[in-house]
Structures are given as C-alpha cells and as structure tokens.
PDB file of C-alpha atoms in Angstrom:
ATOM      1  CA  MET A   1      78.379  83.408 160.931  1.00  0.00           C
ATOM      2  CA  THR A   2      79.023  84.932 157.531  1.00  0.00           C
ATOM      3  CA  SER A   3      82.257  84.950 155.722  1.00  0.00           C
ATOM      4  CA  ASN A   4      83.477  87.746 153.554  1.00  0.00           C
ATOM      5  CA  PRO A   5      83.939  86.790 149.925  1.00  0.00           C
ATOM      6  CA  PRO A   6      87.556  86.636 148.784  1.00  0.00           C
ATOM      7  CA  GLU A   7      88.844  89.768 147.134  1.00  0.00           C
ATOM      8  CA  ALA A   8      87.416  90.045 143.657  1.00  0.00           C
ATOM      9  CA  GLU A   9      89.966  89.202 141.071  1.00  0.00           C
ATOM     10  CA  ALA A  10      90.267  91.427 138.039  1.00  0.00           C
ATOM     11  CA  ALA A  11      87.673  90.454 135.482  1.00  0.00           C
ATOM     12  CA  VAL A  12      89.220  88.299 132.796  1.00  0.00           C
ATOM     13  CA  HIS A  13      87.682  88.171 129.333  1.00  0.00           C
ATOM     14  CA  PRO A  14      86.411  84.643 128.568  1.00  0.00           C
ATOM     15  CA  LEU A  15      88.562  84.534 125.409  1.00  0.00           C
ATOM     16  CA  GLN A  16      91.767  85.568 127.174  1.00  0.00           C
ATOM     17  CA  GLU A  17      92.923  81.980 127.717  1.00  0.00           C
ATOM     18  CA  LEU A  18      92.565  81.222 123.997  1.00  0.00           C
ATOM     19  CA  ALA A  19      94.296  84.486 123.069  1.00  0.00           C
ATOM     20  CA  ASP A  20      97.234  83.731 125.361  1.00  0.00           C
ATOM     21  CA  GLU A  21      97.517  80.119 124.157  1.00  0.00           C
ATOM     22  CA  VAL A  22      97.560  81.077 120.481  1.00  0.00           C
ATOM     23  CA  ALA A  23      99.912  84.044 120.907  1.00  0.00           C
ATOM     24  CA  GLU A  24     102.405  81.898 122.807  1.00  0.00           C
ATOM     25  CA  ALA A  25     102.200  79.025 120.305  1.00  0.00           C
ATOM     26  CA  VAL A  26     102.838  81.227 117.260  1.00  0.00           C
ATOM     27  CA  GLY A  27     105.015  83.931 118.807  1.00  0.00           C
ATOM     28  CA  GLY A  28     102.562  86.746 118.140  1.00  0.00           C
ATOM     29  CA  THR A  29     100.755  89.407 120.120  1.00  0.00           C
ATOM     30  CA  ALA A  30      97.082  88.950 120.914  1.00  0.00           C
ATOM     31  CA  GLU A  31      94.201  91.299 121.480  1.00  0.00           C
ATOM     32  CA  ILE A  32      90.495  90.728 121.947  1.00  0.00           C
ATOM     33  CA  THR A  33      88.133  93.059 120.126  1.00  0.00           C
ATOM     34  CA  PHE A  34      84.447  92.571 119.404  1.00  0.00           C
ATOM     35  CA  ASP A  35      84.623  89.113 121.023  1.00  0.00           C
ATOM     36  CA  THR A  36      87.233  88.013 118.509  1.00  0.00           C
ATOM     37  CA  VAL A  37      90.772  86.884 119.229  1.00  0.00           C
ATOM     38  CA  LYS A  38      93.173  88.654 116.873  1.00  0.00           C
ATOM     39  CA  VAL A  39      96.836  87.681 116.818  1.00  0.00           C
ATOM     40  CA  ARG A  40      99.404  89.804 114.999  1.00  0.00           C
ATOM     41  CA  VAL A  41     102.380  87.958 113.552  1.00  0.00           C
ATOM     42  CA  SER A  42     105.214  88.873 111.226  1.00  0.00           C
ATOM     43  CA  ALA A  43     104.884  88.292 107.501  1.00  0.00           C
ATOM     44  CA  GLU A  44     108.006  86.106 107.681  1.00  0.00           C
ATOM     45  CA  THR A  45     106.216  83.624 109.978  1.00  0.00           C
ATOM     46  CA  TRP A  46     102.881  83.675 108.090  1.00  0.00           C
ATOM     47  CA  VAL A  47     102.956  80.067 106.845  1.00  0.00           C
ATOM     48  CA  GLU A  48     104.574  78.710 110.022  1.00  0.00           C
ATOM     49  CA  THR A  49     101.887  80.474 112.089  1.00  0.00           C
ATOM     50  CA  HIS A  50      99.068  78.879 110.131  1.00  0.00           C
ATOM     51  CA  THR A  51     100.728  75.459 110.147  1.00  0.00           C
ATOM     52  CA  THR A  52     100.964  75.656 113.946  1.00  0.00           C
ATOM     53  CA  ALA A  53      97.358  76.829 114.159  1.00  0.00           C
ATOM     54  CA  ARG A  54      96.190  73.867 112.079  1.00  0.00           C
ATOM     55  CA  ASP A  55      98.441  71.113 113.441  1.00  0.00           C
ATOM     56  CA  ASP A  56      98.951  72.073 117.095  1.00  0.00           C
ATOM     57  CA  LEU A  57      95.933  74.198 117.974  1.00  0.00           C
ATOM     58  CA  GLY A  58      93.244  72.304 116.038  1.00  0.00           C
ATOM     59  CA  LEU A  59      92.186  75.332 113.988  1.00  0.00           C
ATOM     60  CA  ILE A  60      91.526  73.242 110.894  1.00  0.00           C
ATOM     61  CA  PHE A  61      88.753  75.283 109.234  1.00  0.00           C
ATOM     62  CA  PHE A  62      89.870  78.131 106.969  1.00  0.00           C
ATOM     63  CA  SER A  63      87.145  80.773 106.968  1.00  0.00           C
ATOM     64  CA  TRP A  64      88.448  83.789 105.027  1.00  0.00           C
ATOM     65  CA  LEU A  65      91.387  85.925 103.949  1.00  0.00           C
ATOM     66  CA  SER A  66      91.323  89.590 103.038  1.00  0.00           C
ATOM     67  CA  ALA A  67      93.408  92.739 103.273  1.00  0.00           C
ATOM     68  CA  ILE A  68      93.208  96.330 104.448  1.00  0.00           C
ATOM     69  CA  ASP A  69      94.912  99.189 102.638  1.00  0.00           C
ATOM     70  CA  TRP A  70      96.101 101.510 105.398  1.00  0.00           C
ATOM     71  CA  ALA A  71      96.623 104.882 103.724  1.00  0.00           C
ATOM     72  CA  ASN A  72      96.706 108.531 104.728  1.00  0.00           C
ATOM     73  CA  GLN A  73      95.666 109.914 101.347  1.00  0.00           C
ATOM     74  CA  VAL A  74      92.391 108.650  99.936  1.00  0.00           C
ATOM     75  CA  GLU A  75      90.610 109.420  96.668  1.00  0.00           C
ATOM     76  CA  VAL A  76      87.118 109.363  98.183  1.00  0.00           C
ATOM     77  CA  GLY A  77      85.929 110.122 101.677  1.00  0.00           C
ATOM     78  CA  ASP A  78      87.652 111.635 104.635  1.00  0.00           C
ATOM     79  CA  PRO A  79      91.298 110.924 105.378  1.00  0.00           C
ATOM     80  CA  PRO A  80      91.968 109.131 108.666  1.00  0.00           C
ATOM     81  CA  ALA A  81      91.662 111.230 111.826  1.00  0.00           C
ATOM     82  CA  GLU A  82      95.189 110.235 112.803  1.00  0.00           C
ATOM     83  CA  GLU A  83      98.216 109.457 110.686  1.00  0.00           C
ATOM     84  CA  VAL A  84      98.566 105.740 110.031  1.00  0.00           C
ATOM     85  CA  GLU A  85     101.562 103.672 109.028  1.00  0.00           C
ATOM     86  CA  GLU A  86     100.987 103.108 105.313  1.00  0.00           C
ATOM     87  CA  ARG A  87     100.919  99.376 104.653  1.00  0.00           C
ATOM     88  CA  TYR A  88      98.724  96.451 103.716  1.00  0.00           C
ATOM     89  CA  GLU A  89      97.401  94.314 106.527  1.00  0.00           C
ATOM     90  CA  VAL A  90      96.610  90.746 105.448  1.00  0.00           C
ATOM     91  CA  LEU A  91      94.087  88.952 107.657  1.00  0.00           C
ATOM     92  CA  THR A  92      92.766  85.416 107.938  1.00  0.00           C
ATOM     93  CA  THR A  93      90.274  83.734 110.220  1.00  0.00           C
ATOM     94  CA  VAL A  94      90.657  80.054 111.046  1.00  0.00           C
ATOM     95  CA  ALA A  95      88.544  78.001 113.418  1.00  0.00           C
ATOM     96  CA  ASP A  96      87.944  74.813 115.340  1.00  0.00           C
ATOM     97  CA  ILE A  97      84.253  74.448 114.596  1.00  0.00           C
ATOM     98  CA  SER A  98      83.685  71.523 116.963  1.00  0.00           C
ATOM     99  CA  GLU A  99      84.927  73.588 119.932  1.00  0.00           C
ATOM    100  CA  GLY A 100      83.548  76.905 118.706  1.00  0.00           C
ATOM    101  CA  ARG A 101      86.972  78.570 118.750  1.00  0.00           C
ATOM    102  CA  ARG A 102      88.147  80.994 116.087  1.00  0.00           C
ATOM    103  CA  VAL A 103      91.179  83.204 115.671  1.00  0.00           C
ATOM    104  CA  THR A 104      91.969  86.016 113.271  1.00  0.00           C
ATOM    105  CA  PHE A 105      95.624  86.341 112.282  1.00  0.00           C
ATOM    106  CA  SER A 106      97.081  89.467 110.748  1.00  0.00           C
ATOM    107  CA  ALA A 107     100.430  90.457 109.277  1.00  0.00           C
ATOM    108  CA  ASP A 108     101.618  93.754 107.850  1.00  0.00           C
ATOM    109  CA  ILE A 109     103.418  93.999 104.525  1.00  0.00           C
ATOM    110  CA  PRO A 110     104.955  97.119 102.989  1.00  0.00           C
ATOM    111  CA  LYS A 111     103.209  98.759 100.059  1.00  0.00           C
ATOM    112  CA  ASP A 112     106.380  98.964  97.987  1.00  0.00           C
ATOM    113  CA  SER A 113     106.877  95.179  98.111  1.00  0.00           C
ATOM    114  CA  ALA A 114     103.404  93.789  98.726  1.00  0.00           C
ATOM    115  CA  THR A 115     104.332  90.108  98.933  1.00  0.00           C
ATOM    116  CA  ILE A 116     103.504  87.422 101.477  1.00  0.00           C
ATOM    117  CA  ALA A 117     103.760  83.625 101.324  1.00  0.00           C
ATOM    118  CA  SER A 118     100.752  81.664 100.088  1.00  0.00           C
ATOM    119  CA  LEU A 119      98.757  79.540 102.529  1.00  0.00           C
ATOM    120  CA  VAL A 120      97.427  77.163  99.867  1.00  0.00           C
ATOM    121  CA  GLU A 121      99.719  74.329 101.024  1.00  0.00           C
ATOM    122  CA  VAL A 122      98.415  74.719 104.598  1.00  0.00           C
ATOM    123  CA  TYR A 123      94.755  75.498 103.885  1.00  0.00           C
ATOM    124  CA  SER A 124      93.608  74.656 100.367  1.00  0.00           C
ATOM    125  CA  GLY A 125      90.606  76.910 100.949  1.00  0.00           C
ATOM    126  CA  ALA A 126      92.935  79.920 100.836  1.00  0.00           C
ATOM    127  CA  ASP A 127      93.264  79.529  97.057  1.00  0.00           C
ATOM    128  CA  TRP A 128      90.428  81.751  95.839  1.00  0.00           C
ATOM    129  CA  HIS A 129      90.760  84.173  98.747  1.00  0.00           C
ATOM    130  CA  GLU A 130      94.388  84.839  97.803  1.00  0.00           C
ATOM    131  CA  ARG A 131      93.413  85.222  94.150  1.00  0.00           C
ATOM    132  CA  GLU A 132      90.814  87.807  95.129  1.00  0.00           C
ATOM    133  CA  ALA A 133      93.260  89.757  97.332  1.00  0.00           C
ATOM    134  CA  ALA A 134      95.866  89.666  94.554  1.00  0.00           C
ATOM    135  CA  GLU A 135      93.344  90.951  92.035  1.00  0.00           C
ATOM    136  CA  MET A 136      91.752  93.620  94.211  1.00  0.00           C
ATOM    137  CA  PHE A 137      94.776  94.854  96.211  1.00  0.00           C
ATOM    138  CA  GLY A 138      97.752  93.847  94.052  1.00  0.00           C
ATOM    139  CA  ILE A 139      99.269  91.660  96.773  1.00  0.00           C
ATOM    140  CA  THR A 140     101.512  88.843  95.540  1.00  0.00           C
ATOM    141  CA  PHE A 141     101.174  85.494  97.318  1.00  0.00           C
ATOM    142  CA  SER A 142     104.495  83.783  96.679  1.00  0.00           C
ATOM    143  CA  GLY A 143     104.168  80.074  96.007  1.00  0.00           C
ATOM    144  CA  HIS A 144     100.526  80.320  94.920  1.00  0.00           C
ATOM    145  CA  PRO A 145      99.776  77.900  92.045  1.00  0.00           C
ATOM    146  CA  GLY A 146      98.029  80.515  89.876  1.00  0.00           C
ATOM    147  CA  LEU A 147      96.838  84.007  90.736  1.00  0.00           C
ATOM    148  CA  ASP A 148      94.387  84.252  87.829  1.00  0.00           C
ATOM    149  CA  HIS A 149      91.626  86.867  87.939  1.00  0.00           C
ATOM    150  CA  LEU A 150      88.328  85.892  89.534  1.00  0.00           C
ATOM    151  CA  TYR A 151      86.195  88.951  88.835  1.00  0.00           C
ATOM    152  CA  LEU A 152      87.904  91.444  86.562  1.00  0.00           C
ATOM    153  CA  PRO A 153      88.408  90.989  82.825  1.00  0.00           C
ATOM    154  CA  ASP A 154      91.845  90.125  81.497  1.00  0.00           C
ATOM    155  CA  GLY A 155      93.811  93.250  80.812  1.00  0.00           C
ATOM    156  CA  PHE A 156      92.082  95.284  83.542  1.00  0.00           C
ATOM    157  CA  LEU A 157      94.498  97.889  84.846  1.00  0.00           C
ATOM    158  CA  GLY A 158      94.709  98.659  88.533  1.00  0.00           C
ATOM    159  CA  HIS A 159      93.490  97.187  91.784  1.00  0.00           C
ATOM    160  CA  PRO A 160      90.007  98.444  92.737  1.00  0.00           C
ATOM    161  CA  LEU A 161      90.243  98.009  96.520  1.00  0.00           C
ATOM    162  CA  ARG A 162      93.366 100.126  96.872  1.00  0.00           C
ATOM    163  CA  LYS A 163      92.528 103.486  98.358  1.00  0.00           C
ATOM    164  CA  SER A 164      94.532 105.136  95.582  1.00  0.00           C
ATOM    165  CA  PHE A 165      92.330 103.582  92.877  1.00  0.00           C
ATOM    166  CA  PRO A 166      90.322 106.308  91.108  1.00  0.00           C
ATOM    167  CA  LEU A 167      86.585 105.778  91.037  1.00  0.00           C
ATOM    168  CA  LEU A 168      85.677 106.625  87.455  1.00  0.00           C
ATOM    169  CA  SER A 169      82.026 107.147  88.315  1.00  0.00           C
ATOM    170  CA  ARG A 170      83.102 109.952  90.658  1.00  0.00           C
ATOM    171  CA  GLU A 171      85.118 111.543  87.892  1.00  0.00           C
ATOM    172  CA  VAL A 172      82.184 111.422  85.449  1.00  0.00           C
ATOM    173  CA  LYS A 173      79.428 112.382  87.904  1.00  0.00           C
ATOM    174  CA  PRO A 174      80.563 113.617  91.313  1.00  0.00           C
ATOM    175  CA  TRP A 175      78.814 112.490  94.448  1.00  0.00           C
ATOM    176  CA  PRO A 176      76.190 115.107  95.334  1.00  0.00           C
ATOM    177  CA  GLY A 177      77.159 115.111  99.013  1.00  0.00           C
ATOM    178  CA  THR A 178      79.482 117.396 100.902  1.00  0.00           C
ATOM    179  CA  VAL A 179      82.560 115.299 100.123  1.00  0.00           C
ATOM    180  CA  ASP A 180      82.822 116.688  96.585  1.00  0.00           C
ATOM    181  CA  VAL A 181      82.871 120.458  96.275  1.00  0.00           C
ATOM    182  CA  GLU A 182      83.078 120.877  92.500  1.00  0.00           C
ATOM    183  CA  ALA A 183      80.006 121.784  90.475  1.00  0.00           C
ATOM    184  CA  MET A 184      77.834 119.098  88.967  1.00  0.00           C
ATOM    185  CA  PRO A 185      78.369 118.545  85.226  1.00  0.00           C
ATOM    186  CA  ALA A 186      75.963 120.213  82.808  1.00  0.00           C
ATOM    187  CA  LYS A 187      72.908 118.280  81.702  1.00  0.00           C
ATOM    188  CA  PRO A 188      73.286 116.487  78.367  1.00  0.00           C
ATOM    189  CA  SER A 189      72.011 118.369  75.370  1.00  0.00           C
ATOM    190  CA  THR A 190      68.832 117.172  73.677  1.00  0.00           C
ATOM    191  CA  GLU A 191      69.877 118.660  70.346  1.00  0.00           C
ATOM    192  CA  ASN A 192      71.170 116.353  67.652  1.00  0.00           C
ATOM    193  CA  PRO A 193      74.586 117.753  66.706  1.00  0.00           C
ATOM    194  CA  GLU A 194      74.572 115.880  63.376  1.00  0.00           C
ATOM    195  CA  ALA A 195      71.201 117.211  62.143  1.00  0.00           C
TER     196      ALA A 195
END
C-alpha cells in the first residue's frame, strides 16, 4: 500500500524565517535578493534599528556601510531605464558570525537634506565607513565624533561618488566609446612656442 505525499507546500526560501524575524523586530520591510536578507527601515529609526539588531538579534559584527546615489540625470553613462525617486540610500550589513546570519539594512534620505544619525555609539566599526560616505557622497552623520577626510586632500571641493560630480578626465579627454559623441581633442603640438 502506498500513500500519496501530502500536498506540496509553496517553496519557502531558507532565509525567509530570518527576514521575517528581523523585519518584525525592527518594524521594517524585508526582501531576499541574491541570498541576502535586506530590510528597509526609515531614517528616523536608523539607530534604534541597529541597536535592536545588536542587542536583541545577536547581529554584533558590523561589516560595512555605504550609500547609493539614486539619480535620473548622470554625467557619465546611460541614464536609468526607468525614472527613479531621487535620493540617497544608506546601507549597512551586520552579522552574527557564529550562526552565519547576516542582514543588510537600508534607509532612504532626501538629497536636499542628506543627514542620518551616526551608528558609532552602536557599532564603533561604523566610524571610518561613515567618514568615507560623508566624504564621497556628502552625507552628514549627525552625532559622529569627527567626519574628517580619509582619502581626499583638505580643501577638496565636491563629492566624487555623487552622480552629478563631473569627471575631469572626461572633460579633458573624452572616452573613445559610443557614450561620448564629441570629437577627440587635437594632438598636442610638438613645436616649442617660445623658440
């Protein structure tokens, strides 16, 4: 006598339980992409979210922080295929290394007031990551002990990872691909103008 197997339940992603647990604990919305749990939260709950992740969920290892400049107009390359909401998206990844669990948190901040609370009091490892994002994107991390430059010289104007930042090398010598349609600059003269 053979028995029929029970009706197959809908396939559940192995990370779904973690995604649901984290989203409920921090009041965010979760998605799973590329085998990574990503939870979107509001900028207003940024520090509270990470405190909960560390203290209640055991995500004690701070891995990284960065940002994305979502823009419709770009200086180089093709504009997005679809209109996007212009904003900065700040992202972090924190983990419980002993259990092999990791979560990426993200929060959107407006471009006209690019400020979010610092995580240095929650994860001291956020210090240099926030300094880099401040330097490269112009994001202010309120409460940070010192957003000094890491890479760029003092007095450098602009934020190089903003999509609106002009690439001087492109202005001096255009990319020879199909992106740039203007003519290449003339070759330098070999004559000595002072002779």
